[in-house]
Amino acid sequence: MRNIGLFTKPKISPNKKWSSGYYSHDTMAEFYNQALMMVHPSSGEGAARAVQEAMACGLPVIALKSVVPWLENDFSCPIDDLSQLEEAIMTWVDNPQKAMEMGINGRKWLVENHAFQIMAAAISKFHDLPKSQQTP
């Protein structure tokens, strides 16, 4: 495995301390905007909100298909299992232009499919259905 410096501390501010604790929304946006990609190896996630946040910042995403089933090859790298993780990461490390294009495509897709107005309309439509037809 090549050492590509993926696990270095983000260069936010010398006054901010690095920890694995809570970060504000603004600080998370700073982290995302400094990254080349979002690698989300979780095998048990609910809504995968971090994936959506990264996509909103224009990052391409690598994640398990089983955890984030709506990811598409046009803007992400959905993998079947974690054994594919290194190859997926290296593909974008070796081709940052492709990673950037995927991030742009992902942000566009997110805005078109997961924007607040779209989600609110879908929820409203769901609640207008008779109870017997409401299946999440």
Backbone as ProteinMPNN parsed JSONL, in Angstrom:
{"seq_chain_A": "MRNIGLFTKPKISPNKKWSSGYYSHDTMAEFYNQALMMVHPSSGEGAARAVQEAMACGLPVIALKSVVPWLENDFSCPIDDLSQLEEAIMTWVDNPQKAMEMGINGRKWLVENHAFQIMAAAISKFHDLPKSQQTP", "coords_chain_A": {"N_chain_A": [[0.846, -1.172, 0.0], [0.593, 2.186, -0.888], [1.883, 5.101, 0.672], [0.042, 7.847, 0.794], [-0.539, 10.104, 2.107], [-3.145, 10.54, 3.061], [-4.063, 10.62, 5.612], [-3.363, 12.849, 7.025], [-3.435, 15.714, 9.172], [-6.064, 18.058, 8.7], [-5.573, 21.352, 7.323], [-6.738, 23.594, 8.887], [-6.815, 25.811, 10.899], [-4.243, 27.195, 12.838], [-5.036, 27.68, 15.387], [-7.11, 25.996, 16.0], [-7.89, 22.933, 17.531], [-7.126, 19.517, 16.822], [-9.248, 16.808, 16.938], [-11.207, 13.847, 17.525], [-13.733, 14.511, 18.108], [-16.728, 16.516, 18.344], [-17.526, 18.695, 15.641], [-18.231, 21.92, 14.349], [-20.755, 22.915, 11.915], [-19.684, 24.75, 10.1], [-16.931, 24.277, 10.357], [-16.819, 21.629, 9.472], [-17.516, 22.016, 6.8], [-15.22, 23.371, 6.002], [-13.329, 21.293, 6.284], [-14.329, 19.425, 4.356], [-14.026, 20.978, 2.036], [-11.305, 21.014, 1.714], [-10.58, 18.52, 1.02], [-9.823, 15.762, -1.238], [-11.501, 13.709, -1.784], [-14.374, 11.877, -0.482], [-14.273, 9.285, 1.65], [-16.169, 6.755, 2.724], [-16.356, 4.325, 4.714], [-18.216, 3.016, 6.306], [-20.251, 0.349, 7.425], [-22.714, 0.292, 8.472], [-24.9, 2.482, 8.434], [-27.293, 5.063, 8.861], [-28.959, 7.432, 7.385], [-26.769, 8.324, 6.045], [-25.75, 10.973, 6.175], [-23.337, 12.391, 6.205], [-22.241, 11.718, 3.75], [-23.955, 13.056, 2.005], [-23.392, 15.686, 2.8], [-20.692, 15.904, 2.032], [-20.955, 15.578, -0.732], [-22.444, 17.865, -1.287], [-20.473, 19.729, -1.013], [-19.054, 19.261, -3.25], [-17.471, 16.967, -3.401], [-16.26, 13.84, -4.662], [-17.511, 10.574, -3.893], [-16.686, 7.616, -2.145], [-18.176, 4.712, -1.235], [-19.932, 2.013, 0.42], [-22.186, 0.138, -1.547], [-24.316, -1.131, -0.318], [-24.83, 0.438, 1.882], [-25.2, 3.062, 1.048], [-27.3, 3.145, -1.138], [-28.215, 4.767, -3.245], [-26.126, 5.919, -4.582], [-24.426, 6.609, -7.629], [-22.537, 5.566, -10.512], [-21.826, 7.742, -12.079], [-21.089, 9.851, -10.468], [-19.822, 8.917, -8.244], [-18.133, 6.286, -6.429], [-19.414, 3.527, -5.913], [-18.861, 0.744, -3.938], [-18.667, -2.861, -3.615], [-17.619, -4.294, -1.472], [-15.308, -3.869, 1.28], [-12.816, -4.707, 0.424], [-12.346, -3.578, -2.003], [-11.697, -1.002, -1.553], [-9.062, 0.262, -1.43], [-8.221, 0.223, -4.137], [-10.214, 1.815, -5.297], [-9.762, 4.292, -4.028], [-7.131, 4.854, -4.91], [-7.547, 5.11, -7.636], [-8.723, 7.656, -7.896], [-6.8, 9.219, -6.607], [-4.693, 8.958, -8.353], [-5.793, 10.184, -10.544], [-6.726, 13.064, -10.285], [-8.185, 14.969, -11.726], [-10.338, 13.537, -12.791], [-11.544, 12.834, -10.388], [-12.347, 15.372, -9.546], [-14.221, 16.03, -11.543], [-16.126, 14.056, -11.027], [-16.957, 14.883, -8.508], [-18.164, 17.354, -9.115], [-20.27, 16.445, -10.738], [-21.617, 14.945, -8.807], [-22.456, 16.88, -6.926], [-24.237, 18.323, -8.545], [-26.139, 16.295, -9.083], [-27.053, 15.832, -6.455], [-28.254, 18.305, -5.795], [-30.316, 18.297, -7.671], [-31.799, 16.084, -6.866], [-31.944, 15.777, -4.069], [-32.427, 18.184, -2.868], [-33.825, 20.515, -0.505], [-36.445, 21.442, -1.21], [-37.32, 19.498, -3.012], [-37.241, 17.171, -1.438], [-39.095, 17.927, 0.541], [-41.431, 18.126, -0.992], [-41.728, 15.448, -1.748], [-42.164, 14.246, 0.741], [-44.531, 15.523, 1.496], [-46.247, 14.599, -0.524], [-46.219, 11.876, 0.121], [-47.496, 11.919, 2.632], [-50.009, 12.701, 1.863], [-51.134, 10.477, 0.804], [-53.459, 7.714, 1.277], [-53.383, 5.945, 4.394], [-53.055, 3.169, 4.015], [-51.554, 3.012, 1.704], [-49.126, 4.076, 2.252], [-45.922, 3.439, 2.138], [-42.719, 3.378, 3.236]], "CA_chain_A": [[0.0, 0.0, 0.0], [1.372, 3.417, -0.952], [1.561, 6.155, 1.636], [-0.318, 8.998, -0.025], [-0.822, 11.25, 2.961], [-4.577, 10.766, 3.258], [-4.413, 10.692, 7.023], [-2.735, 13.995, 7.664], [-4.397, 16.632, 9.78], [-6.469, 19.158, 7.821], [-4.935, 22.631, 7.612], [-7.82, 24.543, 9.15], [-6.288, 27.001, 11.544], [-3.338, 26.773, 13.9], [-5.697, 27.872, 16.681], [-8.088, 24.942, 16.235], [-7.28, 21.665, 17.926], [-7.578, 18.333, 16.103], [-9.745, 15.716, 17.779], [-12.256, 13.078, 16.855], [-14.992, 14.916, 18.719], [-17.724, 17.294, 17.605], [-17.105, 19.852, 14.861], [-19.352, 22.747, 13.893], [-21.073, 22.785, 10.493], [-18.718, 25.562, 9.348], [-15.641, 23.575, 10.358], [-16.956, 20.466, 8.587], [-17.442, 22.513, 5.424], [-13.796, 23.627, 5.749], [-12.703, 19.982, 6.072], [-14.758, 18.894, 3.056], [-13.491, 21.792, 0.948], [-9.866, 20.761, 1.589], [-10.383, 17.11, 0.695], [-9.893, 15.305, -2.625], [-12.624, 12.775, -1.892], [-14.992, 11.409, 0.759], [-14.243, 7.829, 1.774], [-17.155, 6.446, 3.759], [-16.296, 2.868, 4.793], [-19.176, 2.49, 7.27], [-21.124, -0.736, 6.951], [-23.988, 0.398, 9.173], [-25.22, 3.904, 8.527], [-28.7, 5.365, 8.606], [-29.195, 8.259, 6.202], [-25.463, 8.688, 5.471], [-25.777, 12.438, 6.044], [-21.987, 12.865, 5.879], [-22.074, 11.55, 2.302], [-24.666, 14.177, 1.381], [-22.634, 16.912, 3.087], [-19.501, 15.899, 1.179], [-21.403, 15.819, -2.1], [-22.834, 19.278, -1.372], [-19.222, 20.48, -1.144], [-18.434, 18.902, -4.514], [-16.524, 15.851, -3.297], [-16.696, 12.517, -5.086], [-17.695, 9.719, -2.72], [-16.49, 6.169, -2.192], [-18.965, 4.133, -0.14], [-20.527, 0.707, 0.16], [-23.504, 0.179, -2.185], [-25.33, -1.6, 0.623], [-25.071, 1.483, 2.874], [-25.678, 4.248, 0.338], [-27.727, 2.513, -2.396], [-28.547, 5.729, -4.3], [-24.929, 6.389, -5.278], [-24.344, 6.184, -9.025], [-21.177, 5.616, -11.055], [-21.565, 9.037, -12.718], [-20.571, 10.834, -9.527], [-19.277, 8.278, -7.055], [-17.577, 4.952, -6.626], [-20.041, 2.584, -4.986], [-18.12, -0.521, -3.923], [-19.413, -3.994, -3.07], [-17.074, -4.626, -0.158], [-14.15, -3.051, 1.653], [-11.6, -5.138, -0.27], [-12.206, -2.724, -3.186], [-11.486, 0.366, -1.095], [-7.774, 0.816, -1.832], [-8.221, 0.454, -5.586], [-11.088, 2.959, -5.569], [-9.053, 5.492, -3.582], [-5.981, 5.097, -5.768], [-8.035, 5.559, -8.942], [-8.916, 9.103, -7.84], [-5.529, 9.855, -6.256], [-3.899, 8.97, -9.585], [-6.473, 10.988, -11.553], [-7.502, 14.075, -9.549], [-9.128, 15.648, -12.632], [-11.528, 12.68, -12.813], [-12.178, 12.993, -9.075], [-13.005, 16.673, -9.521], [-15.407, 15.913, -12.401], [-17.113, 13.251, -10.301], [-17.491, 15.74, -7.45], [-19.079, 18.321, -9.737], [-21.468, 15.678, -11.118], [-22.317, 14.556, -7.582], [-23.159, 18.059, -6.383], [-25.375, 18.581, -9.431], [-27.143, 15.255, -8.823], [-27.608, 16.057, -5.128], [-29.153, 19.459, -5.869], [-31.487, 17.916, -8.462], [-32.551, 14.967, -6.287], [-32.037, 15.799, -2.605], [-32.612, 19.543, -2.354], [-34.894, 20.601, 0.485], [-37.752, 21.57, -1.844], [-37.662, 18.199, -3.596], [-37.53, 16.251, -0.332], [-40.34, 18.365, 1.182], [-42.529, 17.744, -1.881], [-41.899, 13.993, -1.654], [-42.769, 13.952, 2.05], [-45.909, 15.997, 1.428], [-46.971, 13.646, -1.371], [-46.339, 10.653, 0.906], [-48.493, 12.124, 3.686], [-51.327, 12.855, 1.233], [-51.644, 9.154, 0.45], [-54.163, 6.991, 2.346], [-52.452, 5.179, 5.247], [-52.81, 1.841, 3.465], [-50.606, 3.107, 0.595], [-47.891, 4.702, 2.705], [-44.811, 2.531, 2.39], [-41.474, 4.169, 3.126]], "C_chain_A": [[0.889, 1.232, 0.0], [0.938, 4.37, 0.152], [1.298, 7.413, 0.822], [-0.736, 10.188, 0.821], [-2.29, 11.539, 3.172], [-4.934, 11.017, 4.715], [-3.659, 11.798, 7.741], [-3.81, 14.898, 8.229], [-4.785, 17.712, 8.777], [-5.816, 20.464, 8.253], [-6.01, 23.692, 7.816], [-7.256, 25.834, 9.71], [-5.354, 26.536, 12.643], [-3.975, 26.908, 15.282], [-6.726, 26.794, 17.007], [-7.367, 23.652, 16.567], [-7.924, 20.515, 17.153], [-8.038, 17.294, 17.108], [-10.786, 14.948, 16.993], [-13.629, 13.422, 17.421], [-15.897, 15.683, 17.782], [-17.068, 18.458, 16.862], [-18.335, 20.609, 14.413], [-19.592, 22.497, 12.399], [-20.069, 23.567, 9.637], [-17.365, 24.87, 9.252], [-15.698, 22.35, 9.453], [-16.888, 20.902, 7.125], [-15.99, 22.829, 5.051], [-13.057, 22.319, 5.477], [-13.039, 19.449, 4.682], [-14.111, 19.665, 1.908], [-11.982, 21.664, 0.788], [-9.573, 19.348, 1.095], [-10.439, 16.859, -0.808], [-11.128, 14.435, -2.828], [-13.181, 12.479, -0.512], [-14.967, 9.888, 0.716], [-15.103, 7.478, 2.971], [-17.245, 4.925, 3.9], [-17.309, 2.229, 5.746], [-20.034, 1.39, 6.653], [-22.479, -0.702, 7.653], [-24.355, 1.839, 9.424], [-26.705, 4.085, 8.246], [-28.862, 6.117, 7.305], [-27.903, 8.658, 5.498], [-25.388, 10.187, 5.198], [-24.393, 12.989, 5.679], [-21.705, 12.744, 4.379], [-22.746, 12.712, 1.577], [-23.929, 15.497, 1.608], [-21.407, 17.015, 2.183], [-19.878, 16.185, -0.268], [-21.817, 17.274, -2.295], [-21.612, 20.178, -1.527], [-18.452, 20.096, -2.404], [-17.413, 17.788, -4.445], [-17.094, 14.585, -3.928], [-16.69, 11.6, -3.864], [-17.398, 8.269, -3.059], [-17.225, 5.61, -0.987], [-19.505, 2.776, -0.56], [-21.915, 0.876, -0.454], [-24.604, -0.194, -1.203], [-25.702, -0.537, 1.648], [-25.664, 2.727, 2.23], [-26.129, 3.791, -1.061], [-28.029, 3.48, -3.531], [-27.326, 6.294, -5.01], [-24.886, 5.803, -6.686], [-22.915, 6.359, -9.522], [-20.834, 6.941, -11.718], [-20.907, 10.035, -11.773], [-19.955, 10.22, -8.28], [-18.64, 6.953, -7.435], [-18.219, 4.033, -5.593], [-19.321, 1.24, -5.069], [-18.965, -1.606, -3.262], [-18.924, -4.393, -1.688], [-15.773, -3.861, 0.056], [-12.844, -3.493, 0.989], [-11.343, -4.292, -1.518], [-11.805, -1.29, -2.833], [-10.174, 0.964, -1.595], [-7.738, 1.127, -3.324], [-9.065, 1.677, -5.948], [-10.389, 4.267, -5.184], [-7.929, 5.832, -4.55], [-6.391, 5.558, -7.165], [-8.178, 7.075, -8.957], [-7.646, 9.838, -7.437], [-4.673, 9.983, -7.517], [-4.528, 9.836, -10.676], [-7.346, 12.043, -10.868], [-8.484, 14.84, -10.43], [-10.437, 14.854, -12.7], [-12.278, 12.804, -11.488], [-12.946, 14.308, -9.017], [-14.284, 16.652, -10.378], [-16.511, 15.138, -11.703], [-17.753, 14.079, -9.183], [-18.486, 16.758, -7.978], [-20.382, 17.628, -10.124], [-22.29, 15.297, -9.89], [-23.076, 15.707, -6.961], [-24.393, 18.367, -7.218], [-26.496, 17.571, -9.166], [-27.832, 15.49, -7.479], [-28.611, 17.208, -5.151], [-30.438, 19.09, -6.61], [-32.369, 16.88, -7.768], [-32.762, 15.022, -4.781], [-32.173, 17.196, -2.023], [-33.829, 19.574, -1.431], [-36.277, 20.632, -0.164], [-38.225, 20.238, -2.426], [-38.032, 17.21, -2.504], [-38.846, 16.625, 0.359], [-41.538, 17.979, 0.326], [-42.791, 16.246, -1.814], [-42.56, 13.601, -0.338], [-44.233, 14.364, 2.054], [-46.764, 15.037, 0.604], [-47.223, 12.34, -0.615], [-47.456, 10.793, 1.945], [-49.898, 12.342, 3.131], [-51.929, 11.525, 0.833], [-52.478, 8.576, 1.591], [-53.151, 6.141, 3.126], [-52.084, 3.826, 4.641], [-51.79, 1.845, 2.329], [-49.269, 3.715, 1.0], [-46.853, 3.641, 3.048], [-43.528, 3.324, 2.201], [-40.516, 3.619, 2.125]], "O_chain_A": [[1.83, 1.323, 0.789], [-0.237, 4.428, 0.513], [2.216, 7.98, 0.229], [-1.238, 11.179, 0.29], [-2.653, 12.684, 3.439], [-5.995, 11.566, 5.012], [-3.357, 11.685, 8.929], [-4.964, 14.845, 7.805], [-3.921, 18.232, 8.072], [-5.539, 20.654, 9.437], [-6.162, 24.591, 6.989], [-7.238, 26.851, 9.017], [-5.659, 25.556, 13.323], [-3.496, 26.307, 16.243], [-7.168, 26.681, 18.15], [-6.351, 23.321, 15.955], [-9.121, 20.541, 16.868], [-7.298, 16.942, 18.027], [-11.193, 15.37, 15.91], [-14.586, 12.676, 17.217], [-15.834, 15.513, 16.564], [-16.172, 19.119, 17.387], [-19.37, 20.007, 14.128], [-18.739, 21.939, 11.709], [-19.654, 23.098, 8.577], [-16.729, 24.874, 8.198], [-14.736, 22.061, 8.742], [-16.267, 20.227, 6.304], [-15.573, 22.586, 3.919], [-12.253, 22.241, 4.548], [-12.148, 19.069, 3.922], [-13.696, 19.066, 0.916], [-11.431, 22.166, -0.192], [-8.426, 19.026, 0.786], [-11.026, 17.639, -1.557], [-11.724, 14.425, -3.905], [-12.555, 12.786, 0.502], [-15.577, 9.277, -0.161], [-14.798, 7.862, 4.1], [-18.105, 4.297, 3.282], [-17.262, 1.019, 5.969], [-20.48, 1.494, 5.51], [-23.305, -1.589, 7.439], [-24.14, 2.357, 10.52], [-27.294, 3.331, 7.471], [-28.9, 5.51, 6.235], [-27.958, 9.281, 4.438], [-25.004, 10.607, 4.106], [-24.295, 13.954, 4.921], [-21.006, 13.582, 3.809], [-22.177, 13.284, 0.646], [-23.853, 16.33, 0.705], [-21.118, 18.079, 1.636], [-19.196, 16.948, -0.952], [-21.568, 17.853, -3.353], [-21.703, 21.261, -2.105], [-17.326, 20.551, -2.607], [-16.57, 17.667, -5.335], [-18.275, 14.282, -3.754], [-15.944, 11.832, -2.913], [-17.799, 7.759, -4.105], [-16.937, 5.983, 0.15], [-19.528, 2.437, -1.743], [-22.728, 1.654, 0.045], [-25.7, 0.364, -1.252], [-26.785, -0.601, 2.229], [-26.537, 3.372, 2.81], [-25.429, 4.02, -2.047], [-28.096, 3.056, -4.685], [-27.473, 7.074, -5.951], [-25.262, 4.652, -6.906], [-22.172, 7.198, -9.014], [-19.654, 7.24, -11.903], [-20.24, 10.966, -12.224], [-19.602, 10.944, -7.349], [-18.614, 6.56, -8.601], [-17.649, 3.785, -4.531], [-19.19, 0.668, -6.151], [-19.855, -1.32, -2.46], [-19.716, -4.783, -0.831], [-15.215, -3.283, -0.877], [-11.868, -2.742, 0.987], [-10.227, -4.293, -2.038], [-11.598, -0.463, -3.722], [-10.174, 2.071, -2.133], [-7.268, 2.193, -3.722], [-8.678, 2.477, -6.801], [-10.427, 5.238, -5.94], [-7.796, 6.984, -4.964], [-5.661, 6.314, -7.807], [-7.793, 7.718, -9.934], [-7.426, 10.967, -7.876], [-4.008, 10.999, -7.721], [-3.851, 10.187, -11.643], [-8.572, 11.927, -10.87], [-9.509, 15.315, -9.941], [-11.52, 15.438, -12.67], [-13.507, 12.872, -11.472], [-14.063, 14.357, -8.501], [-15.309, 17.199, -9.973], [-17.684, 15.507, -11.772], [-18.957, 13.981, -8.947], [-19.527, 16.998, -7.366], [-21.467, 18.151, -9.874], [-23.52, 15.324, -9.93], [-24.212, 15.538, -6.517], [-25.466, 18.638, -6.678], [-27.661, 17.948, -9.041], [-29.052, 15.362, -7.373], [-29.699, 17.094, -4.586], [-31.524, 19.52, -6.223], [-33.564, 16.803, -8.05], [-33.673, 14.375, -4.266], [-32.048, 17.376, -0.812], [-34.744, 18.76, -1.563], [-37.184, 19.929, 0.281], [-39.406, 19.902, -2.334], [-39.022, 16.489, -2.625], [-39.625, 15.744, 0.723], [-42.559, 17.546, 0.86], [-43.945, 15.817, -1.821], [-43.421, 12.721, -0.311], [-45.083, 13.632, 2.56], [-47.881, 14.704, 0.998], [-48.309, 11.767, -0.702], [-48.268, 9.882, 2.112], [-50.878, 12.183, 3.859], [-53.125, 11.453, 0.549], [-52.24, 8.906, 2.752], [-52.167, 5.673, 2.553], [-50.938, 3.387, 4.741], [-51.217, 0.802, 2.015], [-48.374, 3.851, 0.166], [-46.904, 3.025, 4.112], [-43.283, 3.876, 1.129], [-39.437, 4.179, 1.931]]}, "name": "protein", "num_of_chains": 1, "seq": "MRNIGLFTKPKISPNKKWSSGYYSHDTMAEFYNQALMMVHPSSGEGAARAVQEAMACGLPVIALKSVVPWLENDFSCPIDDLSQLEEAIMTWVDNPQKAMEMGINGRKWLVENHAFQIMAAAISKFHDLPKSQQTP"}
